[in-house]
PDB file of C-alpha atoms in Angstrom:
ATOM      1  CA  UNK A   1     -19.265 -38.910  -1.688  1.00 53.00           C
ATOM      2  CA  UNK A   2     -16.678 -40.570   0.592  1.00 57.00           C
ATOM      3  CA  UNK A   3     -15.266 -42.480  -2.422  1.00 63.00           C
ATOM      4  CA  UNK A   4     -15.032 -39.289  -4.659  1.00 57.00           C
ATOM      5  CA  UNK A   5     -12.953 -37.592  -1.561  1.00 62.00           C
ATOM      6  CA  UNK A   6     -10.581 -40.437  -1.316  1.00 68.00           C
ATOM      7  CA  UNK A   7     -10.127 -41.083  -4.986  1.00 70.00           C
ATOM      8  CA  UNK A   8      -6.544 -39.286  -5.901  1.00 74.00           C
ATOM      9  CA  UNK A   9      -7.528 -39.232  -9.654  1.00 78.00           C
ATOM     10  CA  UNK A  10     -10.779 -37.344  -9.171  1.00 77.00           C
ATOM     11  CA  UNK A  11      -9.045 -34.791  -6.503  1.00 76.00           C
ATOM     12  CA  UNK A  12      -6.410 -34.294  -9.280  1.00 81.00           C
ATOM     13  CA  UNK A  13      -8.780 -33.562 -11.890  1.00 82.00           C
ATOM     14  CA  UNK A  14     -10.825 -31.394  -9.497  1.00 79.00           C
ATOM     15  CA  UNK A  15      -7.559 -29.383  -8.711  1.00 85.00           C
ATOM     16  CA  UNK A  16      -5.950 -29.461 -12.298  1.00 88.00           C
ATOM     17  CA  UNK A  17      -8.064 -26.364 -13.532  1.00 88.00           C
ATOM     18  CA  UNK A  18      -6.896 -24.134 -10.749  1.00 86.00           C
ATOM     19  CA  UNK A  19      -3.556 -25.347 -10.602  1.00 86.00           C
ATOM     20  CA  UNK A  20      -2.780 -24.899 -14.304  1.00 90.00           C
ATOM     21  CA  UNK A  21      -4.163 -21.237 -13.904  1.00 90.00           C
ATOM     22  CA  UNK A  22      -1.647 -20.567 -10.986  1.00 86.00           C
ATOM     23  CA  UNK A  23       1.160 -22.399 -12.855  1.00 89.00           C
ATOM     24  CA  UNK A  24       0.751 -20.317 -16.001  1.00 89.00           C
ATOM     25  CA  UNK A  25      -0.351 -16.948 -14.487  1.00 86.00           C
ATOM     26  CA  UNK A  26       1.904 -16.754 -11.464  1.00 83.00           C
ATOM     27  CA  UNK A  27       4.404 -19.333 -11.293  1.00 86.00           C
ATOM     28  CA  UNK A  28       5.776 -19.140 -14.945  1.00 89.00           C
ATOM     29  CA  UNK A  29       6.162 -15.454 -15.021  1.00 88.00           C
ATOM     30  CA  UNK A  30       8.156 -15.689 -11.866  1.00 87.00           C
ATOM     31  CA  UNK A  31      10.492 -18.266 -12.942  1.00 91.00           C
ATOM     32  CA  UNK A  32      10.679 -16.541 -16.556  1.00 92.00           C
ATOM     33  CA  UNK A  33      11.590 -13.265 -14.702  1.00 92.00           C
ATOM     34  CA  UNK A  34      14.567 -15.022 -12.938  1.00 93.00           C
ATOM     35  CA  UNK A  35      15.790 -16.293 -16.173  1.00 94.00           C
ATOM     36  CA  UNK A  36      15.515 -12.996 -17.857  1.00 95.00           C
ATOM     37  CA  UNK A  37      16.994 -11.171 -14.661  1.00 95.00           C
ATOM     38  CA  UNK A  38      20.001 -13.393 -15.492  1.00 96.00           C
ATOM     39  CA  UNK A  39      20.789 -11.742 -18.785  1.00 95.00           C
ATOM     40  CA  UNK A  40      21.884  -8.469 -20.388  1.00 94.00           C
ATOM     41  CA  UNK A  41      19.015  -7.642 -22.613  1.00 93.00           C
ATOM     42  CA  UNK A  42      17.369  -4.421 -24.027  1.00 90.00           C
ATOM     43  CA  UNK A  43      14.037  -6.306 -24.647  1.00 84.00           C
ATOM     44  CA  UNK A  44      14.555  -6.025 -28.453  1.00 84.00           C
ATOM     45  CA  UNK A  45      18.027  -7.602 -29.377  1.00 85.00           C
ATOM     46  CA  UNK A  46      18.977 -11.361 -28.249  1.00 90.00           C
ATOM     47  CA  UNK A  47      19.569 -11.658 -24.737  1.00 91.00           C
ATOM     48  CA  UNK A  48      23.084 -12.609 -23.289  1.00 94.00           C
ATOM     49  CA  UNK A  49      23.133 -14.846 -20.238  1.00 95.00           C
ATOM     50  CA  UNK A  50      25.320 -13.231 -17.422  1.00 95.00           C
ATOM     51  CA  UNK A  51      24.463 -15.117 -14.512  1.00 93.00           C
ATOM     52  CA  UNK A  52      23.880 -13.158 -11.057  1.00 94.00           C
ATOM     53  CA  UNK A  53      25.732 -10.149 -12.223  1.00 95.00           C
ATOM     54  CA  UNK A  54      22.428  -8.055 -12.188  1.00 96.00           C
ATOM     55  CA  UNK A  55      21.471  -9.250  -8.927  1.00 96.00           C
ATOM     56  CA  UNK A  56      25.012  -8.508  -7.498  1.00 96.00           C
ATOM     57  CA  UNK A  57      24.940  -5.033  -9.039  1.00 96.00           C
ATOM     58  CA  UNK A  58      21.641  -4.367  -7.413  1.00 96.00           C
ATOM     59  CA  UNK A  59      22.402  -5.651  -3.955  1.00 95.00           C
ATOM     60  CA  UNK A  60      25.961  -4.310  -3.785  1.00 95.00           C
ATOM     61  CA  UNK A  61      26.030  -1.003  -5.429  1.00 95.00           C
ATOM     62  CA  UNK A  62      22.514   0.129  -6.696  1.00 95.00           C
ATOM     63  CA  UNK A  63      21.887   2.970  -3.956  1.00 96.00           C
ATOM     64  CA  UNK A  64      18.687   3.817  -5.867  1.00 95.00           C
ATOM     65  CA  UNK A  65      17.360   0.320  -5.173  1.00 95.00           C
ATOM     66  CA  UNK A  66      17.889   0.759  -1.577  1.00 95.00           C
ATOM     67  CA  UNK A  67      16.591   4.231  -1.406  1.00 96.00           C
ATOM     68  CA  UNK A  68      13.643   3.222  -3.318  1.00 95.00           C
ATOM     69  CA  UNK A  69      12.995   0.281  -0.807  1.00 93.00           C
ATOM     70  CA  UNK A  70      13.601   2.757   2.172  1.00 95.00           C
ATOM     71  CA  UNK A  71      10.758   4.920   0.879  1.00 96.00           C
ATOM     72  CA  UNK A  72       8.537   2.296   0.459  1.00 94.00           C
ATOM     73  CA  UNK A  73       9.006   1.330   4.243  1.00 92.00           C
ATOM     74  CA  UNK A  74       8.518   4.903   5.075  1.00 95.00           C
ATOM     75  CA  UNK A  75       5.150   4.958   3.162  1.00 96.00           C
ATOM     76  CA  UNK A  76       4.110   1.618   5.066  1.00 93.00           C
ATOM     77  CA  UNK A  77       5.100   3.147   8.384  1.00 94.00           C
ATOM     78  CA  UNK A  78       2.943   6.506   7.485  1.00 96.00           C
ATOM     79  CA  UNK A  79       0.131   4.153   6.741  1.00 95.00           C
ATOM     80  CA  UNK A  80       0.207   2.352   9.817  1.00 93.00           C
ATOM     81  CA  UNK A  81       0.976   5.168  12.374  1.00 95.00           C
ATOM     82  CA  UNK A  82      -0.714   8.192  10.862  1.00 96.00           C
ATOM     83  CA  UNK A  83      -3.465   7.162   8.401  1.00 96.00           C
ATOM     84  CA  UNK A  84      -4.786   4.352  10.090  1.00 95.00           C
ATOM     85  CA  UNK A  85      -5.175   5.757  13.598  1.00 94.00           C
ATOM     86  CA  UNK A  86      -6.982   8.708  11.897  1.00 95.00           C
ATOM     87  CA  UNK A  87      -8.901   6.363   9.950  1.00 95.00           C
ATOM     88  CA  UNK A  88      -9.909   4.283  12.882  1.00 94.00           C
ATOM     89  CA  UNK A  89     -10.883   7.494  14.908  1.00 93.00           C
ATOM     90  CA  UNK A  90     -13.147   8.785  12.269  1.00 94.00           C
ATOM     91  CA  UNK A  91     -14.730   5.352  11.745  1.00 93.00           C
ATOM     92  CA  UNK A  92     -15.589   5.531  15.252  1.00 91.00           C
ATOM     93  CA  UNK A  93     -16.992   8.810  15.155  1.00 91.00           C
ATOM     94  CA  UNK A  94     -19.058   8.184  12.165  1.00 93.00           C
ATOM     95  CA  UNK A  95     -20.445   4.851  13.549  1.00 89.00           C
ATOM     96  CA  UNK A  96     -21.606   6.812  16.474  1.00 86.00           C
ATOM     97  CA  UNK A  97     -23.355   9.844  14.595  1.00 87.00           C
ATOM     98  CA  UNK A  98     -25.989   7.753  13.306  1.00 79.00           C
ATOM     99  CA  UNK A  99     -29.074   8.630  11.245  1.00 83.00           C
ATOM    100  CA  UNK A 100     -28.551  10.487   7.772  1.00 87.00           C
ATOM    101  CA  UNK A 101     -25.477  12.248   8.977  1.00 89.00           C
ATOM    102  CA  UNK A 102     -23.649   8.911   9.219  1.00 90.00           C
ATOM    103  CA  UNK A 103     -24.424   8.070   5.725  1.00 88.00           C
ATOM    104  CA  UNK A 104     -23.203  11.661   4.307  1.00 92.00           C
ATOM    105  CA  UNK A 105     -20.142  11.582   6.206  1.00 91.00           C
ATOM    106  CA  UNK A 106     -19.261   7.784   5.127  1.00 89.00           C
ATOM    107  CA  UNK A 107     -20.001   9.123   1.459  1.00 90.00           C
ATOM    108  CA  UNK A 108     -17.586  12.220   1.957  1.00 92.00           C
ATOM    109  CA  UNK A 109     -14.701  10.202   3.497  1.00 92.00           C
ATOM    110  CA  UNK A 110     -14.707   7.550   0.620  1.00 92.00           C
ATOM    111  CA  UNK A 111     -14.721  10.128  -2.226  1.00 91.00           C
ATOM    112  CA  UNK A 112     -10.872  10.149  -2.476  1.00 90.00           C
ATOM    113  CA  UNK A 113     -11.007   6.239  -3.095  1.00 90.00           C
ATOM    114  CA  UNK A 114     -13.117   6.680  -6.183  1.00 91.00           C
ATOM    115  CA  UNK A 115     -11.568   9.248  -7.948  1.00 92.00           C
ATOM    116  CA  UNK A 116      -9.344   8.236 -10.797  1.00 93.00           C
ATOM    117  CA  UNK A 117      -5.679   8.223  -9.540  1.00 93.00           C
ATOM    118  CA  UNK A 118      -4.623  10.282 -12.672  1.00 94.00           C
ATOM    119  CA  UNK A 119      -7.146  13.101 -11.454  1.00 95.00           C
ATOM    120  CA  UNK A 120      -6.137  12.753  -7.831  1.00 94.00           C
ATOM    121  CA  UNK A 121      -2.430  13.239  -8.935  1.00 95.00           C
ATOM    122  CA  UNK A 122      -2.971  16.065 -11.281  1.00 94.00           C
ATOM    123  CA  UNK A 123      -4.893  17.775  -8.559  1.00 95.00           C
ATOM    124  CA  UNK A 124      -2.134  17.470  -5.950  1.00 96.00           C
ATOM    125  CA  UNK A 125       0.377  18.617  -8.338  1.00 96.00           C
ATOM    126  CA  UNK A 126      -1.785  21.615  -8.918  1.00 95.00           C
ATOM    127  CA  UNK A 127      -2.103  22.281  -5.006  1.00 96.00           C
ATOM    128  CA  UNK A 128       1.622  21.949  -4.566  1.00 96.00           C
ATOM    129  CA  UNK A 129       2.326  24.373  -7.400  1.00 94.00           C
ATOM    130  CA  UNK A 130       4.909  27.008  -5.912  1.00 91.00           C
ATOM    131  CA  UNK A 131       3.474  30.025  -7.511  1.00 89.00           C
ATOM    132  CA  UNK A 132      -0.304  29.322  -8.143  1.00 90.00           C
ATOM    133  CA  UNK A 133      -0.794  26.331  -5.882  1.00 93.00           C
ATOM    134  CA  UNK A 134      -3.567  26.534  -3.317  1.00 93.00           C
ATOM    135  CA  UNK A 135      -1.315  25.260  -0.170  1.00 95.00           C
ATOM    136  CA  UNK A 136       1.409  28.111  -0.806  1.00 94.00           C
ATOM    137  CA  UNK A 137      -1.798  30.842  -1.248  1.00 93.00           C
ATOM    138  CA  UNK A 138      -3.178  29.765   1.899  1.00 93.00           C
ATOM    139  CA  UNK A 139      -0.004  30.122   3.719  1.00 93.00           C
ATOM    140  CA  UNK A 140       0.164  33.608   2.407  1.00 92.00           C
ATOM    141  CA  UNK A 141      -3.478  34.289   3.484  1.00 91.00           C
ATOM    142  CA  UNK A 142      -2.459  33.316   6.991  1.00 91.00           C
ATOM    143  CA  UNK A 143       0.577  35.345   7.058  1.00 88.00           C
ATOM    144  CA  UNK A 144       2.718  32.241   7.022  1.00 89.00           C
ATOM    145  CA  UNK A 145       4.428  32.899   3.761  1.00 87.00           C
ATOM    146  CA  UNK A 146       7.757  31.910   5.173  1.00 89.00           C
ATOM    147  CA  UNK A 147       6.602  28.493   5.131  1.00 90.00           C
ATOM    148  CA  UNK A 148       6.064  28.470   1.475  1.00 91.00           C
ATOM    149  CA  UNK A 149       7.853  25.665  -0.575  1.00 92.00           C
ATOM    150  CA  UNK A 150       8.646  24.206  -4.095  1.00 93.00           C
ATOM    151  CA  UNK A 151       6.644  21.082  -2.586  1.00 95.00           C
ATOM    152  CA  UNK A 152       7.568  18.528  -5.169  1.00 96.00           C
ATOM    153  CA  UNK A 153      10.708  20.414  -6.583  1.00 94.00           C
ATOM    154  CA  UNK A 154      12.586  20.444  -3.361  1.00 94.00           C
ATOM    155  CA  UNK A 155      14.547  17.124  -2.471  1.00 94.00           C
ATOM    156  CA  UNK A 156      13.752  17.968   1.249  1.00 94.00           C
ATOM    157  CA  UNK A 157       9.843  18.117   0.846  1.00 95.00           C
ATOM    158  CA  UNK A 158       9.135  15.971  -2.062  1.00 96.00           C
ATOM    159  CA  UNK A 159       8.917  12.521  -0.364  1.00 96.00           C
ATOM    160  CA  UNK A 160       6.814  13.698   2.381  1.00 96.00           C
ATOM    161  CA  UNK A 161       4.657  15.600  -0.186  1.00 96.00           C
ATOM    162  CA  UNK A 162       3.983  12.433  -2.208  1.00 97.00           C
ATOM    163  CA  UNK A 163       3.314  10.400   0.822  1.00 96.00           C
ATOM    164  CA  UNK A 164       0.714  12.786   1.926  1.00 96.00           C
ATOM    165  CA  UNK A 165      -0.972  12.404  -1.616  1.00 96.00           C
ATOM    166  CA  UNK A 166      -0.810   8.572  -1.416  1.00 96.00           C
ATOM    167  CA  UNK A 167      -2.526   8.622   2.267  1.00 95.00           C
ATOM    168  CA  UNK A 168      -5.091  10.775   1.162  1.00 95.00           C
ATOM    169  CA  UNK A 169      -5.816   8.397  -1.670  1.00 93.00           C
ATOM    170  CA  UNK A 170      -6.162   5.371   0.477  1.00 92.00           C
ATOM    171  CA  UNK A 171      -7.966   7.050   3.361  1.00 95.00           C
ATOM    172  CA  UNK A 172     -11.378   6.181   2.236  1.00 94.00           C
ATOM    173  CA  UNK A 173     -10.546   2.362   1.987  1.00 94.00           C
ATOM    174  CA  UNK A 174      -8.818   2.289   5.235  1.00 95.00           C
ATOM    175  CA  UNK A 175     -11.887   4.104   6.944  1.00 95.00           C
ATOM    176  CA  UNK A 176     -14.589   1.832   5.218  1.00 94.00           C
ATOM    177  CA  UNK A 177     -12.861  -1.564   6.361  1.00 94.00           C
ATOM    178  CA  UNK A 178     -12.599  -0.177  10.103  1.00 95.00           C
ATOM    179  CA  UNK A 179     -16.335   0.958   9.713  1.00 94.00           C
ATOM    180  CA  UNK A 180     -17.323  -2.471   8.620  1.00 93.00           C
ATOM    181  CA  UNK A 181     -15.473  -3.817  11.502  1.00 93.00           C
ATOM    182  CA  UNK A 182     -17.173  -1.695  13.897  1.00 92.00           C
ATOM    183  CA  UNK A 183     -20.690  -2.686  12.552  1.00 91.00           C
ATOM    184  CA  UNK A 184     -19.870  -6.406  13.028  1.00 89.00           C
ATOM    185  CA  UNK A 185     -19.305  -5.689  17.030  1.00 87.00           C
ATOM    186  CA  UNK A 186     -22.795  -6.742  18.749  1.00 87.00           C
ATOM    187  CA  UNK A 187     -24.352  -3.658  20.435  1.00 83.00           C
ATOM    188  CA  UNK A 188     -25.140  -5.913  23.294  1.00 85.00           C
ATOM    189  CA  UNK A 189     -21.633  -6.120  24.423  1.00 84.00           C
ATOM    190  CA  UNK A 190     -21.636  -2.120  24.941  1.00 80.00           C
ATOM    191  CA  UNK A 191     -24.961  -2.321  26.753  1.00 81.00           C
ATOM    192  CA  UNK A 192     -23.560  -4.955  29.030  1.00 83.00           C
ATOM    193  CA  UNK A 193     -20.320  -3.191  29.823  1.00 80.00           C
ATOM    194  CA  UNK A 194     -22.462  -0.162  30.613  1.00 81.00           C
ATOM    195  CA  UNK A 195     -24.417  -1.839  33.161  1.00 80.00           C
ATOM    196  CA  UNK A 196     -21.085  -3.238  34.962  1.00 77.00           C
ATOM    197  CA  UNK A 197     -20.156   0.559  35.062  1.00 75.00           C
ATOM    198  CA  UNK A 198     -17.601   0.879  32.154  1.00 74.00           C
ATOM    199  CA  UNK A 199     -16.947   4.227  30.586  1.00 73.00           C
ATOM    200  CA  UNK A 200     -16.577   5.195  26.902  1.00 70.00           C
ATOM    201  CA  UNK A 201     -12.904   4.997  26.871  1.00 75.00           C
ATOM    202  CA  UNK A 202     -12.687   1.782  28.490  1.00 77.00           C
ATOM    203  CA  UNK A 203     -15.285   0.274  26.307  1.00 81.00           C
ATOM    204  CA  UNK A 204     -13.126   1.324  23.390  1.00 82.00           C
ATOM    205  CA  UNK A 205      -9.680  -0.176  24.863  1.00 81.00           C
ATOM    206  CA  UNK A 206     -11.633  -3.220  26.225  1.00 82.00           C
ATOM    207  CA  UNK A 207     -13.980  -4.220  23.612  1.00 85.00           C
ATOM    208  CA  UNK A 208     -13.463  -2.260  20.447  1.00 86.00           C
ATOM    209  CA  UNK A 209      -9.946  -2.705  19.780  1.00 88.00           C
ATOM    210  CA  UNK A 210      -9.472  -6.303  20.888  1.00 88.00           C
ATOM    211  CA  UNK A 211     -12.585  -7.409  18.886  1.00 90.00           C
ATOM    212  CA  UNK A 212     -11.016  -5.390  15.823  1.00 92.00           C
ATOM    213  CA  UNK A 213      -7.807  -7.123  15.985  1.00 89.00           C
ATOM    214  CA  UNK A 214      -8.599  -9.525  12.799  1.00 88.00           C
ATOM    215  CA  UNK A 215      -9.751  -6.323  10.856  1.00 92.00           C
ATOM    216  CA  UNK A 216      -6.610  -4.193  11.798  1.00 91.00           C
ATOM    217  CA  UNK A 217      -4.577  -7.271  10.881  1.00 89.00           C
ATOM    218  CA  UNK A 218      -6.199  -7.188   7.407  1.00 89.00           C
ATOM    219  CA  UNK A 219      -6.049  -3.596   7.041  1.00 92.00           C
ATOM    220  CA  UNK A 220      -2.292  -3.199   8.007  1.00 90.00           C
ATOM    221  CA  UNK A 221      -1.406  -6.392   5.383  1.00 88.00           C
ATOM    222  CA  UNK A 222      -3.331  -4.205   2.628  1.00 90.00           C
ATOM    223  CA  UNK A 223      -1.329  -1.297   3.564  1.00 92.00           C
ATOM    224  CA  UNK A 224       1.822  -2.861   3.694  1.00 90.00           C
ATOM    225  CA  UNK A 225       1.135  -4.481   0.181  1.00 88.00           C
ATOM    226  CA  UNK A 226       0.041  -1.221  -1.318  1.00 90.00           C
ATOM    227  CA  UNK A 227       2.920   0.812  -0.154  1.00 92.00           C
ATOM    228  CA  UNK A 228       5.526  -1.646  -1.675  1.00 89.00           C
ATOM    229  CA  UNK A 229       3.718  -1.893  -4.845  1.00 88.00           C
ATOM    230  CA  UNK A 230       3.166   1.984  -5.226  1.00 90.00           C
ATOM    231  CA  UNK A 231       3.793   3.378  -8.660  1.00 92.00           C
ATOM    232  CA  UNK A 232       0.977   5.204 -10.470  1.00 93.00           C
ATOM    233  CA  UNK A 233       1.077   8.258  -8.104  1.00 95.00           C
ATOM    234  CA  UNK A 234       4.890   8.454  -8.160  1.00 96.00           C
ATOM    235  CA  UNK A 235       4.869   8.198 -11.839  1.00 95.00           C
ATOM    236  CA  UNK A 236       2.125  10.877 -12.375  1.00 95.00           C
ATOM    237  CA  UNK A 237       3.648  13.349  -9.975  1.00 96.00           C
ATOM    238  CA  UNK A 238       7.311  13.465  -9.679  1.00 95.00           C
ATOM    239  CA  UNK A 239       8.522  10.321 -11.529  1.00 94.00           C
ATOM    240  CA  UNK A 240      10.927   9.776  -8.756  1.00 94.00           C
ATOM    241  CA  UNK A 241      12.500  12.917  -8.884  1.00 92.00           C
ATOM    242  CA  UNK A 242      13.973  15.328  -8.162  1.00 93.00           C
ATOM    243  CA  UNK A 243      16.917  12.763  -8.627  1.00 92.00           C
ATOM    244  CA  UNK A 244      15.828   9.752  -6.773  1.00 94.00           C
ATOM    245  CA  UNK A 245      14.529  11.710  -3.948  1.00 96.00           C
ATOM    246  CA  UNK A 246      11.016  10.444  -4.284  1.00 96.00           C
ATOM    247  CA  UNK A 247      11.398   7.030  -6.050  1.00 96.00           C
ATOM    248  CA  UNK A 248       9.908   3.751  -5.159  1.00 96.00           C
ATOM    249  CA  UNK A 249      10.595   0.464  -6.501  1.00 93.00           C
ATOM    250  CA  UNK A 250       7.670  -0.178  -8.934  1.00 93.00           C
ATOM    251  CA  UNK A 251       8.381   2.991 -10.625  1.00 95.00           C
ATOM    252  CA  UNK A 252      12.354   2.460 -10.732  1.00 95.00           C
ATOM    253  CA  UNK A 253      11.774  -0.896 -12.104  1.00 93.00           C
ATOM    254  CA  UNK A 254       9.453   0.681 -14.987  1.00 94.00           C
ATOM    255  CA  UNK A 255      12.053   3.234 -15.494  1.00 95.00           C
ATOM    256  CA  UNK A 256      14.876   0.647 -16.127  1.00 94.00           C
ATOM    257  CA  UNK A 257      12.824  -1.599 -18.395  1.00 92.00           C
ATOM    258  CA  UNK A 258      10.952   1.157 -20.502  1.00 91.00           C
ATOM    259  CA  UNK A 259      13.208   4.167 -20.338  1.00 91.00           C
ATOM    260  CA  UNK A 260      16.724   2.758 -20.070  1.00 91.00           C
ATOM    261  CA  UNK A 261      15.883  -0.281 -21.868  1.00 92.00           C
ATOM    262  CA  UNK A 262      17.552  -2.535 -19.425  1.00 95.00           C
ATOM    263  CA  UNK A 263      15.099  -5.215 -19.585  1.00 93.00           C
ATOM    264  CA  UNK A 264      17.175  -8.035 -18.112  1.00 95.00           C
ATOM    265  CA  UNK A 265      18.165  -5.746 -15.124  1.00 96.00           C
ATOM    266  CA  UNK A 266      14.476  -4.787 -14.341  1.00 95.00           C
ATOM    267  CA  UNK A 267      13.527  -8.114 -14.178  1.00 95.00           C
ATOM    268  CA  UNK A 268      16.100  -8.660 -11.696  1.00 95.00           C
ATOM    269  CA  UNK A 269      14.825  -5.994  -9.588  1.00 95.00           C
ATOM    270  CA  UNK A 270      11.030  -7.454  -9.998  1.00 93.00           C
ATOM    271  CA  UNK A 271      12.513 -10.828  -8.497  1.00 94.00           C
ATOM    272  CA  UNK A 272      14.291  -9.328  -5.801  1.00 93.00           C
ATOM    273  CA  UNK A 273      11.164  -7.239  -5.095  1.00 90.00           C
ATOM    274  CA  UNK A 274       8.914 -10.245  -4.894  1.00 88.00           C
ATOM    275  CA  UNK A 275      11.615 -11.935  -2.459  1.00 91.00           C
ATOM    276  CA  UNK A 276      11.487  -8.498   0.015  1.00 89.00           C
ATOM    277  CA  UNK A 277       7.827  -8.397  -0.463  1.00 86.00           C
ATOM    278  CA  UNK A 278       7.547 -12.163   0.935  1.00 87.00           C
ATOM    279  CA  UNK A 279      10.083 -11.484   3.804  1.00 89.00           C
ATOM    280  CA  UNK A 280       7.981  -8.508   4.997  1.00 86.00           C
ATOM    281  CA  UNK A 281       4.939 -10.182   4.718  1.00 81.00           C
ATOM    282  CA  UNK A 282       6.045 -13.046   6.778  1.00 84.00           C
ATOM    283  CA  UNK A 283       7.755 -10.965   9.455  1.00 84.00           C
ATOM    284  CA  UNK A 284       4.352  -9.028   9.819  1.00 80.00           C
ATOM    285  CA  UNK A 285       2.601 -12.445  10.177  1.00 77.00           C
ATOM    286  CA  UNK A 286       4.675 -13.401  12.807  1.00 79.00           C
ATOM    287  CA  UNK A 287       4.023 -10.178  14.571  1.00 77.00           C
ATOM    288  CA  UNK A 288       0.410 -10.521  14.280  1.00 70.00           C
ATOM    289  CA  UNK A 289       0.210 -14.232  14.918  1.00 67.00           C
ATOM    290  CA  UNK A 290      -3.282 -15.857  13.828  1.00 51.00           C
ATOM    291  CA  UNK A 291      -5.649 -16.075  16.686  1.00 52.00           C
ATOM    292  CA  UNK A 292      -9.433 -17.200  16.953  1.00 48.00           C
ATOM    293  CA  UNK A 293     -11.488 -14.584  17.793  1.00 44.00           C
ATOM    294  CA  UNK A 294     -15.156 -15.013  18.976  1.00 44.00           C
ATOM    295  CA  UNK A 295     -17.759 -12.458  19.492  1.00 39.00           C
TER     296      UNK A 295
END
């Protein structure tokens, strides 16, 4: 066995299949996108090489690109500071309920995660309908008609409305991951803390949250990645409108490639999108430095 592990040819043969798949499935498309991003190409005729012109245009004068990135950052912050605290709170409450009720609530809260995105999107479009939507009807019922809005048609409310939809869709996954983390904390730690006189709140701040740090890190990473690559919900609800008030990078890229037939420009956006994603994830990992946790 030692000879196998020290034989460079054997090691190369063992890693070659995985390395080949990684090269052709990930690295090659990235380099191809870089090349296509340096061309003026509609996706049909012959591409014309123009160097870094597309990249300069995007960085220096494409305000929709920067606005789309800003919206993605807002969505990520909404996940981290609104959705996740609520999901963690409900995960703790469900964990403490126990019995059959725990299974029922766990299932109920996970339902949004298993509903197809197209169904969820159409449902929320109906809820937001300014004339027949349930939200405006409920406001009328409670004598709050002055709060009625054209939720998806008004540039002032559309972004918040779309973010609510996406937080609702991902709530079940966030809750489930926190719930699984809570189940991994030994009950003996809480019993020992009770003997030492710890109260319920102290146990959560001194035991639960510190031991959940690896889970929180994973959940935050997933949330940031999901926020950056968000497209389907935007496309199915507003398509980035009105104007670019609810535009996100992935949807903007799709519009440039398949609606405006600016295939080279769209690939330049995709390359910059990958770079921005890497930078954000590196910064995030620096904030949440890897640590060793022991139960």
